Amino acid sequence: IEHLSETGGYFDTDNLISNEKSYLHVVPALRQSGLSGGAYVGVGPDQNFSYIAQLKPSVAFIIDIRRDNLLLQLLFKALFQLSRTRVEYLGLLVGRPVPSNLEPWRRANVDRIVTYIDDAPSSTPEEVRALRARVDAAIRAFGVPLSEGDVAAIDRFHRTFISRGLPLKFETTGRAARPYYPTLRELLLETDREGHRWSYLASEDDFQFVRALEQRDLVIPVVGNLAGPHALVEIGKLMTARGDTLSAFYTSNVEDYLFRDGTFPKFVDNVSRLPRTGRSLIIRSVFSGGFGSLPYSMPGYASASLVQPVDELLNGRFGSYRQLVR
């Protein structure tokens, strides 16, 4: 983390969860691509885990300009460390009691798990303190140097999940919340365009794959700007040293902001330095605001998620974000 990271920057969102309801619409394309192994790169919080669960990379880098995202990833890592099954993970995340017998829950569908968490009583203040102590001890054992402010931020993040539970929504600073922001519950129960559930908590096997990758320290959070001078370049060098090629790069809608500040060409240059194959993919999310009706959007969705071959991105001449996503 120390070697790969840059100095952090500011963004006006909490990003505890995604606001991209369409995030699973690309999973059939990922599965049909034949991509497996290699390196995954992505931004943001836990939507990455669902892509990782489908692509089965050998290593994953979660890069984000906000140091808060690194801290959030350490919280998730601790919860994977402490959890044996999906229902235990979700219970610890939102501070709800874990079933005494976990075995039947390994076969449960995600609907049943979500219903259990919804119906479970909230933890008492004493139970929350005990849970927070367990999580903090796990995080300290990772050996990542943390300031008092970092520790307080992780505590705040976890307590937000606990107090809000599954109705938790993405929040912004200085901007009104959008009515289309999905809840954590909706994100977990979301499907692809054909109605299939692909969240990393929809399948015990998928959850266990992500958990095993976390336990082997192969989900690496990095602080960095996608158009910055260091982080993405060093990730590429490490991929080369490991013998990994890029499977997929999830950019969310960051490219929109890179076009706005004139740094999109530097991002493209950084991507060109990542070892890749002709099948390597970009995954992006596009919001309809300012674009009118997107040809690949669906009724009831304010975002559309899509994939593009990395080579197409590198070889194209895109003068604007609108041109890129269309």
GROMACS .gro file of C-alpha atoms in nm:
model
  326
    1ILE     CA    1   0.000   0.000   0.000
    2GLU     CA    2   0.274   0.243   0.095
    3HIS     CA    3   0.476   0.177  -0.220
    4LEU     CA    4   0.183   0.199  -0.461
    5SER     CA    5  -0.011   0.492  -0.315
    6GLU     CA    6  -0.005   0.862  -0.397
    7THR     CA    7  -0.116   1.153  -0.179
    8GLY     CA    8  -0.492   1.140  -0.144
    9GLY     CA    9  -0.742   1.387  -0.286
   10TYR     CA   10  -1.094   1.506  -0.209
   11PHE     CA   11  -1.428   1.395  -0.351
   12ASP     CA   12  -1.766   1.504  -0.217
   13THR     CA   13  -1.919   1.162  -0.151
   14ASP     CA   14  -1.907   0.912   0.134
   15ASN     CA   15  -1.896   0.614  -0.107
   16LEU     CA   16  -1.977   0.365   0.167
   17ILE     CA   17  -2.187   0.190  -0.097
   18SER     CA   18  -2.239   0.241  -0.468
   19ASN     CA   19  -2.507   0.456  -0.632
   20GLU     CA   20  -2.490   0.247  -0.951
   21LYS     CA   21  -2.800   0.031  -0.952
   22SER     CA   22  -2.703  -0.110  -1.294
   23TYR     CA   23  -2.368  -0.246  -1.178
   24LEU     CA   24  -2.453  -0.613  -1.239
   25HIS     CA   25  -2.583  -0.563  -1.593
   26VAL     CA   26  -2.231  -0.625  -1.728
   27VAL     CA   27  -2.180  -0.960  -1.555
   28PRO     CA   28  -2.300  -1.173  -1.851
   29ALA     CA   29  -2.047  -0.993  -2.072
   30LEU     CA   30  -1.773  -1.059  -1.816
   31ARG     CA   31  -1.864  -1.427  -1.797
   32GLN     CA   32  -1.881  -1.461  -2.176
   33SER     CA   33  -1.544  -1.291  -2.221
   34GLY     CA   34  -1.356  -1.596  -2.100
   35LEU     CA   35  -1.143  -1.378  -1.874
   36SER     CA   36  -1.012  -1.553  -1.565
   37GLY     CA   37  -0.710  -1.497  -1.346
   38GLY     CA   38  -0.478  -1.206  -1.412
   39ALA     CA   39  -0.516  -0.874  -1.234
   40TYR     CA   40  -0.832  -0.679  -1.161
   41VAL     CA   41  -0.823  -0.302  -1.105
   42GLY     CA   42  -1.122  -0.105  -0.979
   43VAL     CA   43  -1.240   0.206  -0.797
   44GLY     CA   44  -1.492   0.253  -0.519
   45PRO     CA   45  -1.632   0.032  -0.242
   46ASP     CA   46  -1.775  -0.321  -0.245
   47GLN     CA   47  -1.921  -0.339  -0.596
   48ASN     CA   48  -1.567  -0.446  -0.686
   49PHE     CA   49  -1.619  -0.770  -0.494
   50SER     CA   50  -1.899  -0.875  -0.729
   51TYR     CA   51  -1.677  -0.823  -1.034
   52ILE     CA   52  -1.389  -1.001  -0.861
   53ALA     CA   53  -1.617  -1.294  -0.777
   54GLN     CA   54  -1.701  -1.341  -1.145
   55LEU     CA   55  -1.356  -1.277  -1.296
   56LYS     CA   56  -1.161  -1.482  -1.039
   57PRO     CA   57  -0.840  -1.276  -1.067
   58SER     CA   58  -0.515  -1.377  -0.900
   59VAL     CA   59  -0.478  -1.027  -0.753
   60ALA     CA   60  -0.700  -0.718  -0.724
   61PHE     CA   61  -0.607  -0.352  -0.680
   62ILE     CA   62  -0.875  -0.114  -0.548
   63ILE     CA   63  -0.750   0.233  -0.638
   64ASP     CA   64  -0.933   0.549  -0.534
   65ILE     CA   65  -0.837   0.915  -0.494
   66ARG     CA   66  -0.992   0.919  -0.146
   67ARG     CA   67  -0.790   0.778   0.142
   68ASP     CA   68  -1.128   0.710   0.303
   69ASN     CA   69  -1.182   0.436   0.047
   70LEU     CA   70  -0.862   0.264   0.159
   71LEU     CA   71  -0.988   0.281   0.518
   72LEU     CA   72  -1.325   0.141   0.412
   73GLN     CA   73  -1.148  -0.145   0.234
   74LEU     CA   74  -0.961  -0.225   0.557
   75LEU     CA   75  -1.298  -0.245   0.734
   76PHE     CA   76  -1.426  -0.488   0.470
   77LYS     CA   77  -1.103  -0.689   0.494
   78ALA     CA   78  -1.144  -0.724   0.871
   79LEU     CA   79  -1.502  -0.841   0.829
   80PHE     CA   80  -1.392  -1.105   0.576
   81GLN     CA   81  -1.130  -1.212   0.830
   82LEU     CA   82  -1.389  -1.252   1.105
   83SER     CA   83  -1.664  -1.414   0.897
   84ARG     CA   84  -1.704  -1.775   0.795
   85THR     CA   85  -2.012  -1.734   0.576
   86ARG     CA   86  -2.214  -1.469   0.392
   87VAL     CA   87  -2.476  -1.433   0.663
   88GLU     CA   88  -2.206  -1.382   0.926
   89TYR     CA   89  -2.031  -1.120   0.709
   90LEU     CA   90  -2.349  -0.922   0.650
   91GLY     CA   91  -2.449  -0.954   1.016
   92LEU     CA   92  -2.114  -0.817   1.132
   93LEU     CA   93  -2.125  -0.539   0.872
   94VAL     CA   94  -2.459  -0.403   0.990
   95GLY     CA   95  -2.438  -0.512   1.353
   96ARG     CA   96  -2.705  -0.779   1.361
   97PRO     CA   97  -2.683  -1.110   1.553
   98VAL     CA   98  -2.528  -1.401   1.366
   99PRO     CA   99  -2.722  -1.732   1.356
  100SER     CA  100  -2.585  -1.990   1.598
  101ASN     CA  101  -2.581  -2.264   1.334
  102LEU     CA  102  -2.418  -2.135   1.017
  103GLU     CA  103  -2.422  -2.454   0.810
  104PRO     CA  104  -2.779  -2.423   0.671
  105TRP     CA  105  -2.703  -2.065   0.571
  106ARG     CA  106  -2.430  -2.174   0.332
  107ARG     CA  107  -2.706  -2.301   0.100
  108ALA     CA  108  -2.942  -2.007   0.155
  109ASN     CA  109  -3.020  -1.770  -0.129
  110VAL     CA  110  -2.944  -1.402  -0.082
  111ASP     CA  111  -3.314  -1.319  -0.044
  112ARG     CA  112  -3.334  -1.533   0.269
  113ILE     CA  113  -3.016  -1.380   0.409
  114VAL     CA  114  -3.142  -1.026   0.349
  115THR     CA  115  -3.478  -1.110   0.507
  116TYR     CA  116  -3.301  -1.251   0.813
  117ILE     CA  117  -3.092  -0.936   0.853
  118ASP     CA  118  -3.396  -0.713   0.802
  119ASP     CA  119  -3.588  -0.896   1.075
  120ALA     CA  120  -3.298  -0.927   1.320
  121PRO     CA  121  -3.286  -0.688   1.619
  122SER     CA  122  -3.028  -0.412   1.626
  123SER     CA  123  -2.726  -0.462   1.849
  124THR     CA  124  -2.721  -0.303   2.192
  125PRO     CA  125  -2.458  -0.035   2.262
  126GLU     CA  126  -2.256  -0.293   2.455
  127GLU     CA  127  -2.271  -0.537   2.163
  128VAL     CA  128  -2.163  -0.263   1.922
  129ARG     CA  129  -1.864  -0.176   2.139
  130ALA     CA  130  -1.763  -0.543   2.157
  131LEU     CA  131  -1.798  -0.581   1.779
  132ARG     CA  132  -1.600  -0.265   1.713
  133ALA     CA  133  -1.323  -0.389   1.943
  134ARG     CA  134  -1.300  -0.717   1.749
  135VAL     CA  135  -1.288  -0.537   1.416
  136ASP     CA  136  -1.029  -0.284   1.534
  137ALA     CA  137  -0.806  -0.564   1.664
  138ALA     CA  138  -0.826  -0.738   1.326
  139ILE     CA  139  -0.736  -0.416   1.144
  140ARG     CA  140  -0.439  -0.348   1.372
  141ALA     CA  141  -0.309  -0.697   1.293
  142PHE     CA  142  -0.285  -0.607   0.923
  143GLY     CA  143   0.011  -0.381   1.005
  144VAL     CA  144  -0.105  -0.082   0.800
  145PRO     CA  145   0.006   0.240   0.978
  146LEU     CA  146  -0.304   0.437   1.078
  147SER     CA  147  -0.341   0.777   1.240
  148GLU     CA  148  -0.594   0.855   1.512
  149GLY     CA  149  -0.802   1.022   1.243
  150ASP     CA  150  -0.790   0.705   1.030
  151VAL     CA  151  -0.905   0.491   1.321
  152ALA     CA  152  -1.187   0.735   1.396
  153ALA     CA  153  -1.294   0.731   1.030
  154ILE     CA  154  -1.313   0.352   1.020
  155ASP     CA  155  -1.516   0.357   1.341
  156ARG     CA  156  -1.753   0.614   1.189
  157PHE     CA  157  -1.795   0.412   0.871
  158HIS     CA  158  -1.879   0.092   1.058
  159ARG     CA  159  -2.117   0.265   1.296
  160THR     CA  160  -2.297   0.415   0.996
  161PHE     CA  161  -2.354   0.068   0.852
  162ILE     CA  162  -2.473  -0.050   1.194
  163SER     CA  163  -2.710   0.242   1.258
  164ARG     CA  164  -2.858   0.253   0.906
  165GLY     CA  165  -2.863  -0.118   0.827
  166LEU     CA  166  -2.978  -0.235   0.485
  167PRO     CA  167  -3.167   0.092   0.409
  168LEU     CA  168  -2.827   0.269   0.393
  169LYS     CA  169  -2.784   0.489   0.085
  170PHE     CA  170  -2.496   0.662  -0.090
  171GLU     CA  171  -2.452   1.019   0.037
  172THR     CA  172  -2.292   1.336  -0.099
  173THR     CA  173  -2.160   1.652   0.066
  174GLY     CA  174  -2.318   1.981  -0.040
  175ARG     CA  175  -2.550   1.817  -0.292
  176ALA     CA  176  -2.899   1.686  -0.239
  177ALA     CA  177  -2.940   1.310  -0.242
  178ARG     CA  178  -3.089   1.179  -0.565
  179PRO     CA  179  -3.413   0.980  -0.538
  180TYR     CA  180  -3.268   0.709  -0.760
  181TYR     CA  181  -2.985   0.620  -0.520
  182PRO     CA  182  -3.032   0.250  -0.433
  183THR     CA  183  -3.022   0.115  -0.080
  184LEU     CA  184  -2.772  -0.146   0.032
  185ARG     CA  185  -3.060  -0.395   0.030
  186GLU     CA  186  -3.141  -0.313  -0.333
  187LEU     CA  187  -2.778  -0.349  -0.439
  188LEU     CA  188  -2.751  -0.692  -0.279
  189LEU     CA  189  -3.073  -0.809  -0.447
  190GLU     CA  190  -2.999  -0.647  -0.784
  191THR     CA  191  -2.983  -0.861  -1.100
  192ASP     CA  192  -2.852  -0.851  -1.453
  193ARG     CA  193  -3.087  -0.766  -1.741
  194GLU     CA  194  -3.219  -1.123  -1.745
  195GLY     CA  195  -3.303  -1.135  -1.374
  196HIS     CA  196  -3.001  -1.334  -1.251
  197ARG     CA  197  -2.840  -1.232  -0.922
  198TRP     CA  198  -2.463  -1.192  -0.931
  199SER     CA  199  -2.375  -1.000  -0.614
  200TYR     CA  200  -2.075  -1.146  -0.430
  201LEU     CA  201  -2.323  -1.233  -0.152
  202ALA     CA  202  -2.559  -1.416  -0.390
  203SER     CA  203  -2.343  -1.729  -0.390
  204GLU     CA  204  -2.148  -1.890  -0.108
  205ASP     CA  205  -1.879  -2.002  -0.351
  206ASP     CA  206  -1.837  -1.647  -0.485
  207PHE     CA  207  -1.819  -1.506  -0.134
  208GLN     CA  208  -1.559  -1.764  -0.034
  209PHE     CA  209  -1.345  -1.678  -0.339
  210VAL     CA  210  -1.333  -1.310  -0.242
  211ARG     CA  211  -1.276  -1.402   0.122
  212ALA     CA  212  -0.982  -1.627   0.030
  213LEU     CA  213  -0.828  -1.352  -0.184
  214GLU     CA  214  -0.861  -1.109   0.109
  215GLN     CA  215  -0.711  -1.359   0.351
  216ARG     CA  216  -0.406  -1.396   0.123
  217ASP     CA  217  -0.362  -1.015   0.114
  218LEU     CA  218  -0.434  -1.010  -0.259
  219VAL     CA  219  -0.703  -0.742  -0.253
  220ILE     CA  220  -0.479  -0.437  -0.225
  221PRO     CA  221  -0.629  -0.093  -0.157
  222VAL     CA  222  -0.434   0.193  -0.312
  223VAL     CA  223  -0.472   0.571  -0.281
  224GLY     CA  224  -0.430   0.727  -0.621
  225ASN     CA  225  -0.561   0.938  -0.905
  226LEU     CA  226  -0.628   0.737  -1.224
  227ALA     CA  227  -0.451   1.016  -1.411
  228GLY     CA  228  -0.181   1.058  -1.147
  229PRO     CA  229   0.194   1.018  -1.191
  230HIS     CA  230   0.258   0.721  -0.964
  231ALA     CA  231  -0.012   0.480  -0.843
  232LEU     CA  232  -0.140   0.328  -1.168
  233VAL     CA  233   0.211   0.324  -1.315
  234GLU     CA  234   0.345   0.132  -1.015
  235ILE     CA  235   0.049  -0.107  -1.023
  236GLY     CA  236   0.145  -0.182  -1.383
  237LYS     CA  237   0.506  -0.248  -1.281
  238LEU     CA  238   0.395  -0.485  -1.005
  239MET     CA  239   0.161  -0.667  -1.246
  240THR     CA  240   0.454  -0.712  -1.485
  241ALA     CA  241   0.678  -0.841  -1.206
  242ARG     CA  242   0.408  -1.090  -1.104
  243GLY     CA  243   0.348  -1.200  -1.463
  244ASP     CA  244  -0.014  -1.081  -1.455
  245THR     CA  245  -0.210  -0.923  -1.737
  246LEU     CA  246  -0.515  -0.705  -1.689
  247SER     CA  247  -0.846  -0.887  -1.684
  248ALA     CA  248  -1.075  -0.589  -1.623
  249PHE     CA  249  -1.050  -0.228  -1.508
  250TYR     CA  250  -1.363  -0.089  -1.343
  251THR     CA  251  -1.360   0.291  -1.371
  252SER     CA  252  -1.717   0.371  -1.257
  253ASN     CA  253  -1.780   0.721  -1.403
  254VAL     CA  254  -1.437   0.862  -1.312
  255GLU     CA  255  -1.357   0.925  -1.678
  256ASP     CA  256  -1.626   1.195  -1.681
  257TYR     CA  257  -1.431   1.388  -1.416
  258LEU     CA  258  -1.102   1.329  -1.596
  259PHE     CA  259  -1.243   1.487  -1.912
  260ARG     CA  260  -1.368   1.782  -1.707
  261ASP     CA  261  -1.025   1.861  -1.564
  262GLY     CA  262  -0.835   1.785  -1.884
  263THR     CA  263  -0.646   1.482  -1.756
  264PHE     CA  264  -0.818   1.208  -1.957
  265PRO     CA  265  -0.518   1.171  -2.197
  266LYS     CA  266  -0.290   1.105  -1.898
  267PHE     CA  267  -0.530   0.836  -1.778
  268VAL     CA  268  -0.520   0.670  -2.120
  269ASP     CA  269  -0.139   0.682  -2.107
  270ASN     CA  270  -0.144   0.520  -1.762
  271VAL     CA  271  -0.374   0.243  -1.886
  272SER     CA  272  -0.140   0.182  -2.181
  273ARG     CA  273   0.133   0.093  -1.931
  274LEU     CA  274  -0.069  -0.192  -1.779
  275PRO     CA  275   0.021  -0.535  -1.920
  276ARG     CA  276  -0.286  -0.658  -2.104
  277THR     CA  277  -0.424  -0.889  -2.372
  278GLY     CA  278  -0.668  -0.832  -2.655
  279ARG     CA  279  -0.948  -0.947  -2.422
  280SER     CA  280  -0.880  -0.703  -2.137
  281LEU     CA  281  -1.189  -0.495  -2.060
  282ILE     CA  282  -1.290  -0.158  -1.920
  283ILE     CA  283  -1.608  -0.161  -1.708
  284ARG     CA  284  -1.776   0.177  -1.670
  285SER     CA  285  -2.096   0.325  -1.534
  286VAL     CA  286  -2.272   0.610  -1.712
  287PHE     CA  287  -2.540   0.830  -1.560
  288SER     CA  288  -2.817   0.965  -1.782
  289GLY     CA  289  -2.794   1.326  -1.658
  290GLY     CA  290  -2.683   1.547  -1.946
  291PHE     CA  291  -2.692   1.266  -2.200
  292GLY     CA  292  -3.063   1.227  -2.253
  293SER     CA  293  -3.179   0.876  -2.322
  294LEU     CA  294  -2.886   0.637  -2.343
  295PRO     CA  295  -2.931   0.359  -2.599
  296TYR     CA  296  -2.824   0.089  -2.350
  297SER     CA  297  -3.018   0.214  -2.046
  298MET     CA  298  -3.315   0.034  -1.892
  299PRO     CA  299  -3.639   0.178  -1.754
  300GLY     CA  300  -3.608   0.243  -1.382
  301TYR     CA  301  -3.229   0.283  -1.394
  302ALA     CA  302  -3.053   0.619  -1.379
  303SER     CA  303  -2.722   0.454  -1.467
  304ALA     CA  304  -2.610   0.217  -1.736
  305SER     CA  305  -2.311  -0.015  -1.700
  306LEU     CA  306  -2.114  -0.130  -2.001
  307VAL     CA  307  -1.785  -0.283  -2.108
  308GLN     CA  308  -1.532  -0.183  -2.373
  309PRO     CA  309  -1.213  -0.359  -2.487
  310VAL     CA  310  -0.911  -0.179  -2.345
  311ASP     CA  311  -0.748  -0.176  -2.689
  312GLU     CA  312  -1.050   0.011  -2.825
  313LEU     CA  313  -1.007   0.275  -2.556
  314LEU     CA  314  -0.635   0.308  -2.629
  315ASN     CA  315  -0.672   0.317  -3.007
  316GLY     CA  316  -0.974   0.548  -3.019
  317ARG     CA  317  -0.984   0.924  -3.053
  318PHE     CA  318  -1.233   1.041  -2.794
  319GLY     CA  319  -1.267   1.417  -2.768
  320SER     CA  320  -1.533   1.415  -2.498
  321TYR     CA  321  -1.690   1.192  -2.236
  322ARG     CA  322  -2.015   1.195  -2.435
  323GLN     CA  323  -1.832   1.061  -2.739
  324LEU     CA  324  -1.660   0.795  -2.528
  325VAL     CA  325  -1.975   0.653  -2.371
  326ARG     CA  326  -2.178   0.665  -2.691
   0.00000   0.00000   0.00000
